[in-house]
Coordinates of C-alpha atoms in Angstrom, one line a residue:
A576 CA 17.9 15.7 2.0
G577 CA 19.3 13.7 4.9
M578 CA 20.9 10.2 4.8
E579 CA 22.6 8.1 7.5
T580 CA 24.1 4.7 7.1
V581 CA 26.1 2.3 9.2
I582 CA 28.0 -0.8 8.3
F583 CA 28.8 -3.2 11.2
D584 CA 29.8 -6.7 12.2
K585 CA 29.3 -8.7 15.4
N586 CA 32.0 -6.7 17.2
G587 CA 30.9 -3.2 16.5
T588 CA 30.7 -0.4 13.9
I589 CA 32.9 -0.6 10.8
Y590 CA 31.7 2.6 9.2
Q591 CA 29.2 5.3 10.0
G592 CA 28.2 8.3 7.9
N593 CA 25.7 11.1 8.4
F594 CA 25.0 13.2 5.3
G595 CA 22.7 16.1 4.2
Y596 CA 20.0 17.9 6.2
M597 CA 17.0 17.2 8.3
D598 CA 15.8 20.7 7.3
K599 CA 17.5 22.0 4.2
E600 CA 16.0 25.5 4.5
K601 CA 17.3 26.1 8.0
G602 CA 20.5 24.2 7.5
I603 CA 19.8 21.6 10.3
K604 CA 22.2 18.7 9.5
A605 CA 21.6 15.0 9.9
D606 CA 23.6 13.9 12.9
D607 CA 23.6 11.2 15.6
D608 CA 20.7 12.9 17.4
S609 CA 18.4 13.0 14.4
V610 CA 15.2 10.9 14.4
F611 CA 13.9 8.9 11.4
E612 CA 10.8 6.8 10.9
W613 CA 11.4 3.1 10.3
G614 CA 8.3 2.6 8.1
S615 CA 7.7 -1.1 7.5
A616 CA 11.1 -2.1 8.9
G617 CA 9.3 -1.9 12.2
K618 CA 7.4 -5.0 11.2
L619 CA 10.5 -7.0 12.2
M620 CA 9.6 -6.3 15.8
V621 CA 6.2 -8.0 15.2
W622 CA 7.9 -11.1 13.9
V623 CA 10.5 -11.1 16.7
S624 CA 7.6 -10.9 19.2
V625 CA 5.8 -13.8 17.6
M626 CA 9.0 -15.9 17.7
Q627 CA 9.5 -15.0 21.3
L628 CA 6.0 -16.4 22.1
W629 CA 6.8 -19.4 19.9
E630 CA 9.9 -20.0 22.0
E631 CA 7.8 -20.0 25.1
G632 CA 5.4 -22.5 23.5
K633 CA 2.5 -20.0 23.5
V634 CA 1.9 -19.9 19.8
N635 CA 2.0 -22.6 17.1
L636 CA 3.2 -21.2 13.8
E637 CA 1.4 -23.9 11.8
E638 CA -2.0 -23.6 13.7
D639 CA -5.0 -21.8 12.3
I640 CA -4.8 -18.2 13.5
R641 CA -8.6 -18.3 14.1
N642 CA -7.8 -20.2 17.3
Y643 CA -6.0 -17.1 18.6
L644 CA -8.7 -14.6 17.5
P645 CA -12.2 -13.9 18.8
E646 CA -14.8 -16.2 17.2
G647 CA -15.9 -14.9 13.8
F648 CA -13.3 -12.1 13.8
L649 CA -12.3 -12.7 10.2
K650 CA -15.3 -11.9 8.1
T651 CA -14.1 -12.0 4.5
L652 CA -12.5 -15.5 4.1
R653 CA -13.2 -17.1 0.8
Y654 CA -11.2 -20.4 1.3
D655 CA -11.7 -23.1 3.9
K656 CA -8.0 -23.7 4.1
P657 CA -6.6 -22.5 7.5
I658 CA -4.5 -19.4 7.7
T659 CA -1.4 -20.0 9.8
M660 CA 1.1 -17.6 11.4
L661 CA 3.6 -18.7 8.8
D662 CA 1.1 -17.5 6.1
L663 CA 1.0 -14.1 7.8
M664 CA 4.8 -14.0 8.1
N665 CA 5.2 -15.0 4.4
H666 CA 2.5 -12.5 3.3
Q667 CA 0.7 -15.5 1.8
A668 CA -2.6 -15.3 3.7
G669 CA -4.3 -14.3 0.4
F670 CA -5.7 -10.9 1.4
E671 CA -5.9 -8.0 -1.1
D672 CA -4.3 -4.7 -0.1
S673 CA -6.1 -2.7 2.5
S674 CA -6.2 0.9 3.8
H675 CA -5.6 -0.1 7.4
A676 CA -2.0 1.0 7.5
Y677 CA -2.8 4.5 6.2
L678 CA -5.8 5.5 8.3
E679 CA -5.3 8.1 11.0
N680 CA -5.6 7.1 14.6
K681 CA -9.0 8.1 16.0
G682 CA -8.6 6.5 19.4
Q683 CA -9.2 2.9 18.4
N684 CA -7.1 0.0 19.6
I685 CA -5.7 -2.6 17.2
E686 CA -8.6 -4.9 17.6
Q687 CA -11.1 -2.2 16.7
I688 CA -9.1 -1.1 13.6
L689 CA -8.7 -4.6 12.3
A690 CA -12.4 -5.5 12.9
I691 CA -13.8 -3.1 10.3
N692 CA -13.5 -3.0 6.5
Q693 CA -11.4 -6.2 6.3
P694 CA -9.8 -6.9 2.9
A695 CA -11.2 -9.6 0.8
Q696 CA -9.3 -12.9 0.6
L697 CA -8.4 -13.2 -3.1
Y698 CA -6.0 -16.2 -3.1
E699 CA -5.8 -19.6 -1.4
P700 CA -3.4 -19.3 1.6
G701 CA 0.1 -20.3 0.6
T702 CA -0.3 -19.8 -3.1
M703 CA 0.4 -16.1 -3.7
T704 CA 2.8 -13.6 -2.1
G705 CA 1.1 -10.3 -1.7
Y706 CA 2.6 -7.8 0.8
S707 CA 0.0 -7.2 3.5
N708 CA -0.1 -4.6 6.3
F709 CA -3.4 -6.2 7.4
S710 CA -1.7 -9.6 7.9
T711 CA 1.1 -8.0 10.0
G712 CA -1.5 -6.1 12.0
L713 CA -3.3 -9.4 12.7
A714 CA 0.0 -10.9 14.0
A715 CA 0.5 -7.9 16.3
Y716 CA -3.1 -8.4 17.6
I717 CA -2.4 -12.0 18.3
V718 CA 0.7 -11.0 20.3
E719 CA -1.6 -8.8 22.3
R720 CA -4.1 -11.6 22.8
I721 CA -1.5 -14.1 23.9
S722 CA 0.6 -11.8 26.1
G723 CA -2.2 -9.9 27.7
Q724 CA -0.4 -6.6 26.9
S725 CA -0.7 -3.9 24.3
F726 CA 1.8 -4.5 21.5
A727 CA 3.7 -1.4 22.4
D728 CA 4.0 -2.5 26.1
Y729 CA 5.1 -6.0 25.0
A730 CA 7.7 -4.7 22.5
R731 CA 9.0 -2.2 25.0
K732 CA 9.6 -4.8 27.7
H733 CA 10.9 -7.6 25.5
I734 CA 12.8 -5.7 22.7
L735 CA 13.5 -2.0 23.4
Q736 CA 14.5 -2.3 27.1
P737 CA 16.8 -5.4 26.7
L738 CA 18.6 -3.7 23.8
G739 CA 18.8 -0.3 25.5
M740 CA 16.8 1.4 22.8
N741 CA 15.9 4.5 24.8
K742 CA 15.3 6.9 21.8
T743 CA 12.7 4.8 20.1
S744 CA 8.9 5.6 19.9
L745 CA 6.3 3.1 18.9
L746 CA 3.0 4.9 19.3
T747 CA 1.0 7.4 17.3
G748 CA 2.1 11.0 18.1
Y749 CA 5.4 9.8 19.6
K750 CA 3.6 10.1 23.0
D751 CA 5.7 7.2 24.5
N752 CA 9.0 9.0 24.0
D753 CA 9.6 12.7 24.7
Y754 CA 13.0 12.8 23.0
V755 CA 11.5 11.5 19.7
L756 CA 8.6 13.9 20.0
E757 CA 10.7 17.0 20.4
K758 CA 13.2 16.0 17.7
R759 CA 10.4 15.4 15.1
K760 CA 9.1 18.9 15.7
E761 CA 12.3 20.4 14.0
E762 CA 12.6 17.9 11.2
I763 CA 11.3 18.4 7.6
T764 CA 10.6 15.5 5.3
Y765 CA 10.9 15.5 1.5
D766 CA 9.5 13.7 -1.5
I767 CA 11.5 11.7 -4.1
N768 CA 12.3 14.9 -6.0
G769 CA 13.5 16.8 -2.9
K770 CA 10.3 18.9 -2.5
S771 CA 9.6 19.7 1.1
L772 CA 6.6 17.9 2.7
G773 CA 6.9 20.0 5.9
V774 CA 6.9 18.6 9.4
N775 CA 5.0 15.5 8.2
Y776 CA 3.8 13.1 10.9
M777 CA 2.8 9.5 10.1
N778 CA -0.4 9.3 12.2
I779 CA -1.7 5.8 11.7
G780 CA -3.8 3.8 14.1
L781 CA -2.3 0.4 13.2
Y782 CA 1.1 1.5 14.6
P783 CA 2.9 -1.9 14.7
V784 CA 3.0 -2.1 10.9
G785 CA 5.1 1.0 10.3
L786 CA 5.1 3.8 12.9
T787 CA 8.3 3.2 14.8
A788 CA 10.7 6.1 14.9
S789 CA 14.2 6.4 16.4
T790 CA 17.7 7.6 16.1
M791 CA 20.1 5.7 13.8
G792 CA 21.8 4.5 17.0
D793 CA 18.7 2.6 18.2
F794 CA 18.1 1.3 14.7
Q795 CA 21.6 -0.1 14.6
R796 CA 21.2 -1.6 18.1
F797 CA 18.2 -3.6 16.9
A798 CA 19.8 -4.6 13.6
Q799 CA 23.1 -5.6 15.4
A800 CA 21.2 -7.7 17.9
L801 CA 19.6 -9.6 15.0
L802 CA 23.1 -10.1 13.4
K803 CA 24.8 -11.1 16.7
K804 CA 21.9 -13.3 17.7
E805 CA 21.8 -12.0 21.2
K806 CA 19.3 -10.9 24.0
L807 CA 16.1 -11.3 22.0
F808 CA 15.8 -15.0 22.5
K809 CA 16.7 -17.4 25.2
H810 CA 17.8 -20.4 23.1
A811 CA 20.2 -20.6 20.2
E812 CA 17.7 -23.0 18.5
T813 CA 15.2 -20.1 18.2
W814 CA 17.7 -18.1 16.2
T815 CA 18.3 -21.1 13.9
T816 CA 14.6 -21.4 13.4
L817 CA 14.1 -17.7 12.7
Y818 CA 16.6 -17.7 9.9
T819 CA 15.2 -20.8 8.2
A820 CA 13.3 -20.3 5.0
T821 CA 9.5 -20.3 5.3
S822 CA 8.9 -19.7 1.6
N823 CA 11.2 -20.1 -1.4
Y824 CA 11.3 -18.7 -4.9
P825 CA 9.0 -21.1 -6.9
G826 CA 10.8 -24.1 -8.3
T827 CA 14.1 -23.4 -6.4
D828 CA 15.6 -23.9 -3.0
M829 CA 16.4 -20.1 -2.7
P830 CA 14.8 -18.6 0.3
L831 CA 12.3 -15.8 -0.3
N832 CA 11.2 -15.2 3.3
M833 CA 12.4 -16.3 6.7
H834 CA 9.7 -15.9 9.4
G835 CA 8.9 -12.4 8.2
F836 CA 12.4 -11.4 7.2
W837 CA 12.6 -10.8 3.4
T838 CA 15.7 -11.9 1.4
R839 CA 17.5 -9.7 -1.1
E840 CA 19.9 -11.0 -3.6
Y841 CA 23.1 -9.0 -3.9
G842 CA 26.6 -10.6 -4.1
T843 CA 25.3 -12.8 -1.3
T844 CA 21.8 -13.5 0.1
L845 CA 20.8 -10.8 2.6
V846 CA 17.9 -10.8 5.1
G847 CA 16.0 -7.9 6.6
H848 CA 13.3 -5.4 5.8
G849 CA 12.9 -2.1 4.1
G850 CA 10.5 0.7 5.1
N851 CA 8.7 3.7 3.7
S852 CA 6.5 6.2 5.4
T853 CA 5.1 9.6 4.2
G854 CA 8.5 11.2 4.2
Y855 CA 11.1 8.6 5.4
S856 CA 12.7 5.5 4.1
S857 CA 14.9 2.9 5.8
Y858 CA 16.5 -0.5 5.4
I859 CA 18.0 -3.3 7.6
L860 CA 20.2 -5.7 5.6
L861 CA 22.0 -8.6 7.2
D862 CA 24.6 -10.9 5.6
L863 CA 24.3 -13.8 8.0
K864 CA 26.9 -15.9 6.2
N865 CA 29.7 -13.4 6.6
G866 CA 28.5 -11.6 9.7
I867 CA 28.1 -8.1 8.1
G868 CA 25.1 -5.8 8.5
M869 CA 24.0 -2.5 7.1
T870 CA 21.4 0.1 8.0
V871 CA 20.1 3.0 6.0
M872 CA 17.8 5.9 7.0
T873 CA 16.7 8.9 5.0
N874 CA 14.1 11.7 5.5
Q875 CA 13.0 11.3 1.9
D876 CA 9.8 9.4 0.8
H877 CA 10.5 6.2 -1.2
E878 CA 14.2 7.0 -1.6
L879 CA 15.8 4.4 -4.0
V880 CA 19.4 5.2 -4.6
Y881 CA 20.9 4.8 -1.1
N882 CA 18.4 2.1 0.1
Y883 CA 18.7 -0.1 -3.0
E884 CA 21.9 0.7 -5.0
M885 CA 24.4 1.7 -2.2
P886 CA 24.3 -1.8 -0.5
A887 CA 26.0 -3.1 -3.7
L888 CA 29.1 -1.3 -2.5
V889 CA 29.2 -3.4 0.6
F890 CA 27.7 -6.7 -0.4
G891 CA 28.5 -6.9 -4.1
P892 CA 26.3 -6.2 -7.2
K893 CA 22.6 -7.1 -7.1
K894 CA 22.0 -10.6 -8.5
K895 CA 20.4 -10.4 -12.0
T896 CA 17.6 -12.6 -13.3
D897 CA 19.1 -15.3 -15.6
S898 CA 18.6 -15.4 -19.3
A899 CA 16.5 -18.6 -19.1
T900 CA 13.9 -16.7 -17.1
F901 CA 13.7 -14.0 -19.7
D902 CA 13.2 -16.7 -22.4
K903 CA 10.4 -18.3 -20.4
F904 CA 8.6 -15.0 -19.8
Q905 CA 5.4 -14.4 -21.8
S906 CA 4.2 -11.0 -22.8
G907 CA 0.9 -9.9 -21.3
N908 CA -0.8 -7.8 -18.7
Y909 CA 0.6 -8.4 -15.2
R910 CA -0.8 -7.2 -11.9
S911 CA 0.8 -7.0 -8.4
A912 CA -0.7 -9.4 -5.9
R913 CA -0.7 -6.4 -3.6
S914 CA -3.6 -4.6 -5.1
F915 CA -7.2 -3.5 -4.3
A916 CA -9.8 -5.8 -5.9
S917 CA -12.9 -4.5 -4.1
G918 CA -14.2 -1.4 -2.5
P919 CA -13.7 2.2 -3.6
M920 CA -10.0 1.7 -4.2
S921 CA -10.6 -1.1 -6.8
I922 CA -10.2 1.4 -9.7
S923 CA -6.5 1.6 -8.8
R924 CA -6.0 -2.0 -9.8
I925 CA -6.2 -1.2 -13.5
L926 CA -4.6 2.3 -13.2
L927 CA -1.7 1.6 -10.8
Y928 CA -1.2 -2.1 -10.3
T929 CA -1.5 -3.5 -13.8
Q930 CA 0.9 -3.0 -16.7
F931 CA 1.4 -4.6 -20.1
V932 CA 4.9 -6.1 -20.1
E933 CA 6.7 -7.1 -23.3
K934 CA 9.1 -10.0 -23.6
S935 CA 12.3 -8.0 -23.9
K936 CA 15.6 -7.4 -22.2
D937 CA 14.2 -4.3 -20.6
N938 CA 11.3 -6.2 -19.0
P939 CA 10.7 -4.2 -15.8
L940 CA 9.5 -7.3 -13.8
L941 CA 12.7 -9.1 -14.5
S942 CA 15.4 -6.5 -14.9
Q943 CA 14.9 -4.4 -11.8
N944 CA 15.4 -7.2 -9.2
F945 CA 16.2 -10.9 -9.2
S946 CA 13.0 -12.7 -10.2
V947 CA 11.7 -16.2 -11.0
V948 CA 8.9 -17.0 -13.4
S949 CA 6.6 -19.9 -12.7
G950 CA 3.5 -21.3 -14.4
S951 CA 2.4 -20.6 -18.0
G952 CA -0.3 -18.9 -20.0
D953 CA -2.8 -17.2 -17.8
E954 CA -1.3 -18.9 -14.8
T955 CA 2.1 -17.2 -15.2
K956 CA 3.5 -15.6 -12.0
V957 CA 6.6 -13.5 -11.5
T958 CA 8.1 -13.8 -8.0
A959 CA 10.6 -11.2 -6.6
S960 CA 11.4 -10.1 -3.1
Y961 CA 8.3 -8.6 -1.4
G962 CA 5.7 -10.1 -3.7
D963 CA 4.3 -11.6 -6.8
N964 CA 3.0 -10.2 -10.1
F965 CA 0.6 -12.5 -11.9
R966 CA -0.7 -12.5 -15.5
V967 CA -4.3 -11.2 -15.9
K968 CA -6.6 -12.6 -18.5
D969 CA -7.1 -10.4 -21.5
S970 CA -10.9 -10.6 -21.1
E971 CA -10.6 -9.1 -17.6
I972 CA -8.4 -6.2 -18.9
L973 CA -10.8 -5.6 -21.8
K974 CA -13.8 -5.5 -19.4
D975 CA -12.1 -3.0 -17.1
W976 CA -10.8 -0.7 -19.8
S977 CA -14.1 -0.9 -21.7
L978 CA -16.0 0.4 -18.7
L979 CA -13.4 3.2 -18.1
I980 CA -13.5 4.3 -21.7
S981 CA -17.3 4.3 -21.6
A982 CA -17.2 6.5 -18.6
A983 CA -14.7 8.8 -20.3
V984 CA -17.0 9.1 -23.4
G985 CA -19.9 9.8 -21.1
I986 CA -18.0 12.5 -19.3
V987 CA -16.8 14.1 -22.5
F988 CA -20.3 14.1 -23.8
S989 CA -21.6 15.7 -20.6
I990 CA -19.0 18.5 -20.9
I991 CA -19.9 19.1 -24.5
L992 CA -23.6 19.0 -23.7
F993 CA -23.2 21.5 -20.9
L994 CA -21.2 23.9 -23.1
A995 CA -23.6 23.6 -26.0
R996 CA -26.8 23.9 -24.0
G997 CA -25.4 26.8 -22.0
G998 CA -24.0 28.5 -25.1
L999 CA -27.3 28.3 -26.9
D1000 CA -29.3 29.6 -23.9
L1001 CA -26.8 32.5 -23.4
F1002 CA -27.0 33.3 -27.1
R1003 CA -30.8 33.5 -26.9
L1004 CA -30.6 35.6 -23.8
V1005 CA -28.0 38.1 -25.2
F1006 CA -29.7 38.5 -28.6
K1007 CA -33.2 38.2 -27.2
K1008 CA -34.1 35.3 -29.4
G1009 CA -37.2 33.3 -28.8
Q1010 CA -37.2 30.6 -26.2
S1011 CA -36.0 27.1 -27.0
K1012 CA -38.7 24.7 -28.3
T1013 CA -37.3 22.1 -25.9
P1014 CA -39.7 21.8 -22.9
K1015 CA -38.4 23.5 -19.8
S1016 CA -38.3 20.3 -17.8
L1017 CA -36.0 18.7 -20.3
R1018 CA -33.8 21.7 -20.4
I1019 CA -33.4 21.6 -16.6
W1020 CA -32.8 17.9 -16.9
T1021 CA -30.1 18.5 -19.5
Y1022 CA -28.3 21.0 -17.2
L1023 CA -28.6 18.7 -14.2
T1024 CA -27.3 15.6 -16.1
S1025 CA -24.4 17.4 -17.7
L1026 CA -23.4 19.2 -14.5
A1027 CA -23.4 15.9 -12.6
G1028 CA -21.2 14.4 -15.3
V1029 CA -18.8 17.3 -15.1
G1030 CA -18.8 16.9 -11.3
V1031 CA -17.8 13.3 -11.7
A1032 CA -15.0 14.3 -14.0
I1033 CA -13.6 16.8 -11.5
N1034 CA -13.8 14.3 -8.7
F1035 CA -12.0 11.7 -10.8
L1036 CA -9.2 14.2 -11.6
L1037 CA -8.8 15.1 -8.0
L1038 CA -8.7 11.4 -7.1
F1039 CA -6.2 10.5 -9.8
N1040 CA -4.0 13.4 -8.7
T1041 CA -3.7 12.0 -5.2
F1042 CA -2.8 8.6 -6.7
A1043 CA 0.0 10.2 -8.8
T1044 CA 1.4 12.2 -5.9
D1045 CA 1.2 9.5 -3.2
D1046 CA -1.2 11.9 -1.3
L1047 CA -2.9 9.8 1.3
S1048 CA -6.0 12.0 1.1
F1049 CA -7.2 9.5 -1.6
L1050 CA -8.6 7.8 1.5
A1051 CA -10.8 10.7 2.4
S1052 CA -14.4 9.5 2.6
W1053 CA -15.8 12.8 1.2
R1054 CA -14.4 11.9 -2.2
Y1055 CA -16.6 8.8 -2.3
I1056 CA -19.6 10.5 -0.7
V1057 CA -19.4 12.9 -3.7
F1058 CA -19.3 9.9 -6.1
A1059 CA -22.3 8.4 -4.3
G1060 CA -24.3 11.6 -4.4
L1061 CA -23.6 12.3 -8.1
G1062 CA -24.3 8.7 -8.9
L1063 CA -27.8 9.0 -7.4
I1064 CA -28.4 12.2 -9.3
L1065 CA -27.3 10.6 -12.6
A1066 CA -29.3 7.4 -11.9
G1067 CA -32.4 9.5 -11.6
C1068 CA -31.5 11.5 -14.7
A1069 CA -30.9 8.4 -16.7
V1070 CA -34.6 7.2 -16.2
F1071 CA -36.2 10.6 -16.1
P1072 CA -37.1 10.8 -19.8
L1073 CA -38.9 7.5 -19.5
L1074 CA -41.1 8.9 -16.7
T1075 CA -42.0 12.2 -18.2
K1076 CA -44.4 13.1 -21.0
A1077 CA -42.2 16.0 -22.1
R1078 CA -40.4 13.7 -24.5
K1079 CA -43.6 13.4 -26.6
G1080 CA -43.6 15.6 -29.6
L1081 CA -39.9 16.0 -29.8
S1082 CA -38.2 16.0 -33.1
K1083 CA -36.1 12.9 -34.1
S1084 CA -32.9 14.8 -33.6
R1085 CA -33.9 16.1 -30.2
L1086 CA -35.2 12.6 -29.2
F1087 CA -31.8 11.1 -30.3
L1088 CA -30.0 13.7 -28.2
T1089 CA -32.2 12.9 -25.2
V1090 CA -31.4 9.2 -25.6
L1091 CA -27.6 9.9 -25.8
T1092 CA -27.9 12.1 -22.6
S1093 CA -29.6 9.3 -20.7
L1094 CA -27.0 6.8 -21.9
S1095 CA -24.1 9.0 -20.9
A1096 CA -25.6 9.2 -17.4
L1097 CA -26.1 5.5 -17.4
V1098 CA -22.5 4.6 -18.3
I1099 CA -21.1 6.9 -15.6
V1100 CA -23.4 5.3 -13.0
A1101 CA -22.3 1.9 -14.2
N1102 CA -18.7 2.8 -13.5
I1103 CA -19.5 4.2 -10.1
L1104 CA -21.2 0.9 -9.3
Y1105 CA -18.6 -1.4 -10.9
W1106 CA -15.7 0.3 -9.1
S1107 CA -17.6 0.6 -5.9
L1108 CA -16.8 4.3 -5.8
Y1109 CA -20.0 4.9 -3.8
Q1110 CA -18.7 2.8 -0.8
F1111 CA -17.5 5.7 1.3
W1112 CA -17.9 3.6 4.4
A1113 CA -15.5 0.9 3.2
L1114 CA -12.2 2.8 3.8

């Protein structure tokens, strides 16, 4: 599709290239006028805003953020330890992943969005790095609380206007910039395989965490100001503080994060931020030591080659994990700290966020990016830029998979039962055989139970398909309303034989089949409850 990149220093542009198409079918090429979405690279504006308020003495980075929030605003805290602004910047507040950054805007402001369905706090603050849109949203809300302005108004006055970023939009629907709005109407987005996603708008309510859109020119203006250390802050000391490590790779003095700016290890240490939206990808990379910067933007979802491999041409090859780390690594099941542990998305933790990793030279946790291993046994943690992966106890994996397998067995049984029951009844109808000796109430019950099981299977398949294709409709509440409704039907079916007299007089084989049918319903219900698939309100 389309890709644009710029390499620059403090004096100006060294190289600029525009390649490919914003609409392949119509032949609309990527050029200086093209608009791209920043994705999470826009989070850097949140952290710059926080540091501006810090410079003015209006926010203490080491103070409990609850002092800046309405009383009782955070409802899911598990630990007494305070959460600081530095914890939010480092993505170490301890929150599980959340759906806040994907939900469509329905007219709510940032406060209203953050107040509902808050993610659980899984880890003690400061102990685990788990990339968090919710944490960044909290920081943006605190900016609003302290400044007395909406985040968009604050960022426009203190970042966009001073840098002359006139072709940048911050809000949902691009309603704050007519140029961006009109350009986006003619631009097509593409997936990782080049398949068209159409004119695909990112329509999220929590806009500060990833909705910014602009031309490459404005993207470069922002990145170059960060490199030149100009206009955004009043004092040189603030720039020095901004680019000071706030978290390190465990057991080393290597910086992992600098006040919200992630580090990446190439031939030298780079700071910046990458971004992905539903059809765009971007990167800001700054070599502070040598005064060189690079920006990349594409209209392709989760693009990897230009955003991750091409920078090696400018900054040197990516730093590799050393052999001692490979030797220290222990085989086992590892899970991303950025995962869902509760709510209707919790089933994804075992399907998407957990993998068994062998101790080998092809270890995906160590070979893809520079990583550090800390801890041992069940406390082992692998740290790379943007987050940790931690070892999961075998007993927990066994429990999760046992439940999933039991559901699969129950669903397969339901399908076989439906086909067998339906086939027998159709055979009797066609060949005018006598009616089944099974009581009518139990035959109806068999159909209802098996059909509900088949319904769960279909809903599971539809859900898993959205996971596999990065289709954000996995957040649609109707999917979980269906699970809730089918769960209630199956729960009733599971106990029905105990409440009816129809089971009396059944043959042993028929009684055995009745028990199996009830058990199949029961294990499916157990999974709906265990994975919270009924919580359609918790998205």
